[in-house]
XYZ file of N, CA and C in Angstrom:
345
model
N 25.247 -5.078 32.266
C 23.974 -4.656 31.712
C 23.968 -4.952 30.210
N 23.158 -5.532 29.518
C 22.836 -6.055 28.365
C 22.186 -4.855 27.738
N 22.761 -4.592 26.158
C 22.942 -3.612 25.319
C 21.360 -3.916 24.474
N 20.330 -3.101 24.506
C 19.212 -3.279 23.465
C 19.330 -3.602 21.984
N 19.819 -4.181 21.241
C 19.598 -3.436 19.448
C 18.471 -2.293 19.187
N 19.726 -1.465 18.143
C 18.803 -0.377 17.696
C 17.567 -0.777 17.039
N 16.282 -0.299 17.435
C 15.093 -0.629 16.321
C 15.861 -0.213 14.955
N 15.325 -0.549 13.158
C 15.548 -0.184 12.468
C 15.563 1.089 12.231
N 14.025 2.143 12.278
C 14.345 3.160 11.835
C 15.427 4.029 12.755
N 15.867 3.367 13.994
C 17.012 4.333 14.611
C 18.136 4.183 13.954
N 18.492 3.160 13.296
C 19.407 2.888 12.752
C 19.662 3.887 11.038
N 18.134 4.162 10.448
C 18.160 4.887 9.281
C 18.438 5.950 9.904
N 17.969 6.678 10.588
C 18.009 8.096 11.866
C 19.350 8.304 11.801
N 20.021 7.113 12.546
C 21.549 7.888 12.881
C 22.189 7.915 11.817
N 21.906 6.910 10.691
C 23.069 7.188 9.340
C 22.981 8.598 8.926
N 21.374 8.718 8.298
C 21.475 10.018 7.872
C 21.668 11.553 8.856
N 21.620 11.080 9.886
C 22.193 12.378 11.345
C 23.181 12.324 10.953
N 24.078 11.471 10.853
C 25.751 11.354 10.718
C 25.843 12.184 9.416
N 25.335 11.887 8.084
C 26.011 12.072 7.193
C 25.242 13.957 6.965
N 24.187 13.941 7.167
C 24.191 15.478 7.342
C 24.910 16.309 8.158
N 25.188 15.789 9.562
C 26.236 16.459 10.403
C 27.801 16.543 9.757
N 27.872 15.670 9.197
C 29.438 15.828 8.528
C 29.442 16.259 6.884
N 28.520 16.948 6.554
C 28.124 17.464 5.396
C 28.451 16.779 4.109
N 27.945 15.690 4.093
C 27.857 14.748 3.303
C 26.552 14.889 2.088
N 25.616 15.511 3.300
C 24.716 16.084 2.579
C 24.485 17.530 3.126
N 23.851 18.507 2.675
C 24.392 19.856 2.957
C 22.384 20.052 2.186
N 22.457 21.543 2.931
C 21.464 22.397 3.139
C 21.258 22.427 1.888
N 20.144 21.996 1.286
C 19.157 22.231 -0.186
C 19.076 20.597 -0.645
N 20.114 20.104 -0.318
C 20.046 18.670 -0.909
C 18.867 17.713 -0.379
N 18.601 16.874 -1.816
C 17.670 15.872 -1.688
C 17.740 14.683 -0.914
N 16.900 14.018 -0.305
C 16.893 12.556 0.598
C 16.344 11.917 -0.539
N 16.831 9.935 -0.646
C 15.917 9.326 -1.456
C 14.530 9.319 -1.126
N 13.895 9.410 -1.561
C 12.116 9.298 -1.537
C 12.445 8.074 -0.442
N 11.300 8.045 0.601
C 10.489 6.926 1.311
C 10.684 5.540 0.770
N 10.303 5.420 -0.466
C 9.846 4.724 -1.043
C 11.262 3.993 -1.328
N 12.256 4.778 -1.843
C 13.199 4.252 -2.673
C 14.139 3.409 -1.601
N 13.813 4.423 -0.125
C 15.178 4.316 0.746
C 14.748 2.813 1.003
N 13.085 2.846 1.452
C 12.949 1.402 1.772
C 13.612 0.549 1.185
N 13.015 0.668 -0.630
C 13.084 -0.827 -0.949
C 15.054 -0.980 -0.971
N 15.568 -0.268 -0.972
C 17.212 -0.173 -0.712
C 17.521 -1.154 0.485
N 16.816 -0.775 1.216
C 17.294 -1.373 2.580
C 16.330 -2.309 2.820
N 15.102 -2.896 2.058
C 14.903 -4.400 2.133
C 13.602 -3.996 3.636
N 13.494 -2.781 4.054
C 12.351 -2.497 4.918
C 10.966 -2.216 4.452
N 10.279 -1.722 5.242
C 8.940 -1.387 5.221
C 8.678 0.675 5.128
N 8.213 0.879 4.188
C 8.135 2.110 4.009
C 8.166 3.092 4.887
N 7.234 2.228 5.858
C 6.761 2.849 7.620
C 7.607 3.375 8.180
N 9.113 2.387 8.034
C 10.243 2.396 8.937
C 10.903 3.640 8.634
N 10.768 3.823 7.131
C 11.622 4.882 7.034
C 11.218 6.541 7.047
N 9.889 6.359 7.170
C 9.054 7.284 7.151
C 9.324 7.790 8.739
N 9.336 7.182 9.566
C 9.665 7.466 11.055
C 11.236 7.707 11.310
N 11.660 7.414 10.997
C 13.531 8.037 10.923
C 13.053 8.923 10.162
N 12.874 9.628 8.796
C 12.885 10.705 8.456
C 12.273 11.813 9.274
N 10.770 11.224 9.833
C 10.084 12.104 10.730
C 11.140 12.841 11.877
N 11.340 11.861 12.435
C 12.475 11.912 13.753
C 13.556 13.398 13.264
N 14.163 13.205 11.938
C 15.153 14.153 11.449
C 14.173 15.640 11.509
N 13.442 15.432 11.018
C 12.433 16.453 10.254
C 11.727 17.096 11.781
N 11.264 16.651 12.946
C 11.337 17.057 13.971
C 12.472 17.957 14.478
N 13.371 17.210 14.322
C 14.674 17.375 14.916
C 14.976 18.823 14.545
N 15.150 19.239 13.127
C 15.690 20.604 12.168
C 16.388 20.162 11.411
N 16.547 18.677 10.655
C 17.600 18.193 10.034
C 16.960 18.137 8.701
N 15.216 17.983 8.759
C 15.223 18.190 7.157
C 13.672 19.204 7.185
N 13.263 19.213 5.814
C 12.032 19.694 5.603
C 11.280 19.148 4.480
N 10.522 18.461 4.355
C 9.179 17.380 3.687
C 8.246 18.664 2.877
N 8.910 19.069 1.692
C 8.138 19.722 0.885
C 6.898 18.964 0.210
N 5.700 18.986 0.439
C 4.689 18.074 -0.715
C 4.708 17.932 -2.163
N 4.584 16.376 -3.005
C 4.977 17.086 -3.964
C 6.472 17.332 -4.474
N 7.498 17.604 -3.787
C 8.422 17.981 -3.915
C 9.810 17.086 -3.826
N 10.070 16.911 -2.722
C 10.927 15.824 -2.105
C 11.167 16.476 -0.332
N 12.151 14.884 -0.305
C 12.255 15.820 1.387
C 13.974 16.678 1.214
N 13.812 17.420 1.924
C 15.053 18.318 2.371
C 16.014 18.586 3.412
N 17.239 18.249 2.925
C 17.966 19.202 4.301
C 17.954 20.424 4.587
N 17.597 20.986 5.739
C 17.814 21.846 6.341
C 18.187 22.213 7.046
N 19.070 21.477 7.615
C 20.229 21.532 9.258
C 21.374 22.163 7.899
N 21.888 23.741 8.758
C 23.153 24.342 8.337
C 23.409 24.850 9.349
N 24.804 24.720 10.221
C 25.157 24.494 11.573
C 25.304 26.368 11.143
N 25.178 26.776 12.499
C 24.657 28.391 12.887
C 23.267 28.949 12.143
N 22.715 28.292 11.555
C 20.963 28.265 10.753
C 19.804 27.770 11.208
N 18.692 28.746 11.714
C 17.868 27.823 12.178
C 16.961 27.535 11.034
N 16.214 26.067 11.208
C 15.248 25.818 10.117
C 14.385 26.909 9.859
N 14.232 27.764 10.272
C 12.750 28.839 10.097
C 13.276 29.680 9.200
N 14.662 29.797 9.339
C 15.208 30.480 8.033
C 15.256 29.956 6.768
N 15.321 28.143 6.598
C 15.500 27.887 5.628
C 13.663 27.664 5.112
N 12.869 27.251 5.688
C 11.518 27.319 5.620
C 11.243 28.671 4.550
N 11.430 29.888 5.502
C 11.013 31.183 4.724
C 11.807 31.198 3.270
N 13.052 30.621 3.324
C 13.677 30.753 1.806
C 12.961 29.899 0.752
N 12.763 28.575 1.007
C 11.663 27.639 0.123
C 10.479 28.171 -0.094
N 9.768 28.762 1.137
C 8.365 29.546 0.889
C 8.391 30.553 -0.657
N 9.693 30.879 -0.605
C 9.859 31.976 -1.412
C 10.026 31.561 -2.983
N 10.507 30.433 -2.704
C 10.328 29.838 -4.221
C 9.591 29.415 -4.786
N 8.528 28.863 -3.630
C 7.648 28.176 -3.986
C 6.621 29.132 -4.789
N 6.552 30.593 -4.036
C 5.813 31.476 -4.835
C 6.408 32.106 -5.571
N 7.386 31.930 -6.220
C 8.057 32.414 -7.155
C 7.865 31.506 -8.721
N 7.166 29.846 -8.330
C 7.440 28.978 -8.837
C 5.843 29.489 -9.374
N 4.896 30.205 -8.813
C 3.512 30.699 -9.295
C 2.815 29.718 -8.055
N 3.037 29.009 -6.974
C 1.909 28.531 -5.603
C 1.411 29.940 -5.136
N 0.489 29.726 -5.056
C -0.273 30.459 -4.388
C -0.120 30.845 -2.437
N -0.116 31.220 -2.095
C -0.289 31.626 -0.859
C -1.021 30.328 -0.181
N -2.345 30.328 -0.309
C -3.787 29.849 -0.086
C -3.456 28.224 -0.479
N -2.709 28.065 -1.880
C -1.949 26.654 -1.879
C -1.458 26.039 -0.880
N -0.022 26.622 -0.637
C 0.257 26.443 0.379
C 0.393 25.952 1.709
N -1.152 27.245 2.116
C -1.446 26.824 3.470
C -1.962 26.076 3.849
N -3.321 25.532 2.500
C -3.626 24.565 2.457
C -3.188 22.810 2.689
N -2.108 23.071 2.174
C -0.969 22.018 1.494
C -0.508 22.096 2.841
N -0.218 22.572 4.227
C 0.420 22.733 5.331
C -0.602 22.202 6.241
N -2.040 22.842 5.782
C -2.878 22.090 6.752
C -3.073 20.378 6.449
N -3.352 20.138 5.235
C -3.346 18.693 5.096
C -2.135 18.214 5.332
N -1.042 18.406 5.779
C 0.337 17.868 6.055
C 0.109 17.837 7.963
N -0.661 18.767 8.996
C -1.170 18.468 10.002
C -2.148 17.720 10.033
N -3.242 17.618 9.730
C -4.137 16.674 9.345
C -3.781 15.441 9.618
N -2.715 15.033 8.437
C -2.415 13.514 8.494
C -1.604 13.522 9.769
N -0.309 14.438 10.446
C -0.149 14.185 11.402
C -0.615 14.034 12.672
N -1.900 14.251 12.445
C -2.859 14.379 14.270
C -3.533 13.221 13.237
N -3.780 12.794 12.416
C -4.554 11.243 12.570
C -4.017 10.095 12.996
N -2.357 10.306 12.432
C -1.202 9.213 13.172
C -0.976 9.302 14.857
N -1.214 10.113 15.056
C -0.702 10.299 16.896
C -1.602 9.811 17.403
């Protein structure tokens, strides 16, 4: 039976699965921007935007707006814990509540226009 090649963004997917699973990168730490990882790797923004998605589904990161994206995979931690801890800064940082939720709905938004 003849072996598929990985599409690209599976290939961004499993690096960074790997290197968060072996705490290479660890809970609070930053991902390069979209933007940056692409032009690094000579892809299309798209590509990497869908491996991150994939993680970010998964519980491996969290896509603050504005902000950067995040790890949030800490093995015995579920993401909802680390969610409520960022929430907390964020209003600590002076966001508003109503910011926020806002900022959460336009983050669904764009995802039900892509699907």
């Amino acid at each position: 039976m003849e072996r598929t090649p990985l599409a690209l963004y599976e290939i961004i997917y499993d690096h960074y699965r790997k290197l968060i699973e072996n705490s290479v990168y660890r809970k609070g730490d930053v991902l390069p921007s979209v933007r940056s990882e692409a032009l690094s790797r000579g892809v299309n923004p798209t590509t990497v935007l869908r491996a991150y998605r994939r993680l970010e589904e998964e519980g491996y990161l969290l896509t603050i707006p504005k902000k950067g994206i995040y790890v949030c995979y800490e093995k015995g931690k579920d993401r909802l814990s680390y969610l409520k801890e960022e929430l907390k800064k964020l209003l600590g940082e002076g966001y508003t509540a109503e910011e926020i939720r806002l900022s959460l709905e336009s983050l669904e938004g764009r995802k039900n226009d892509q699907d």
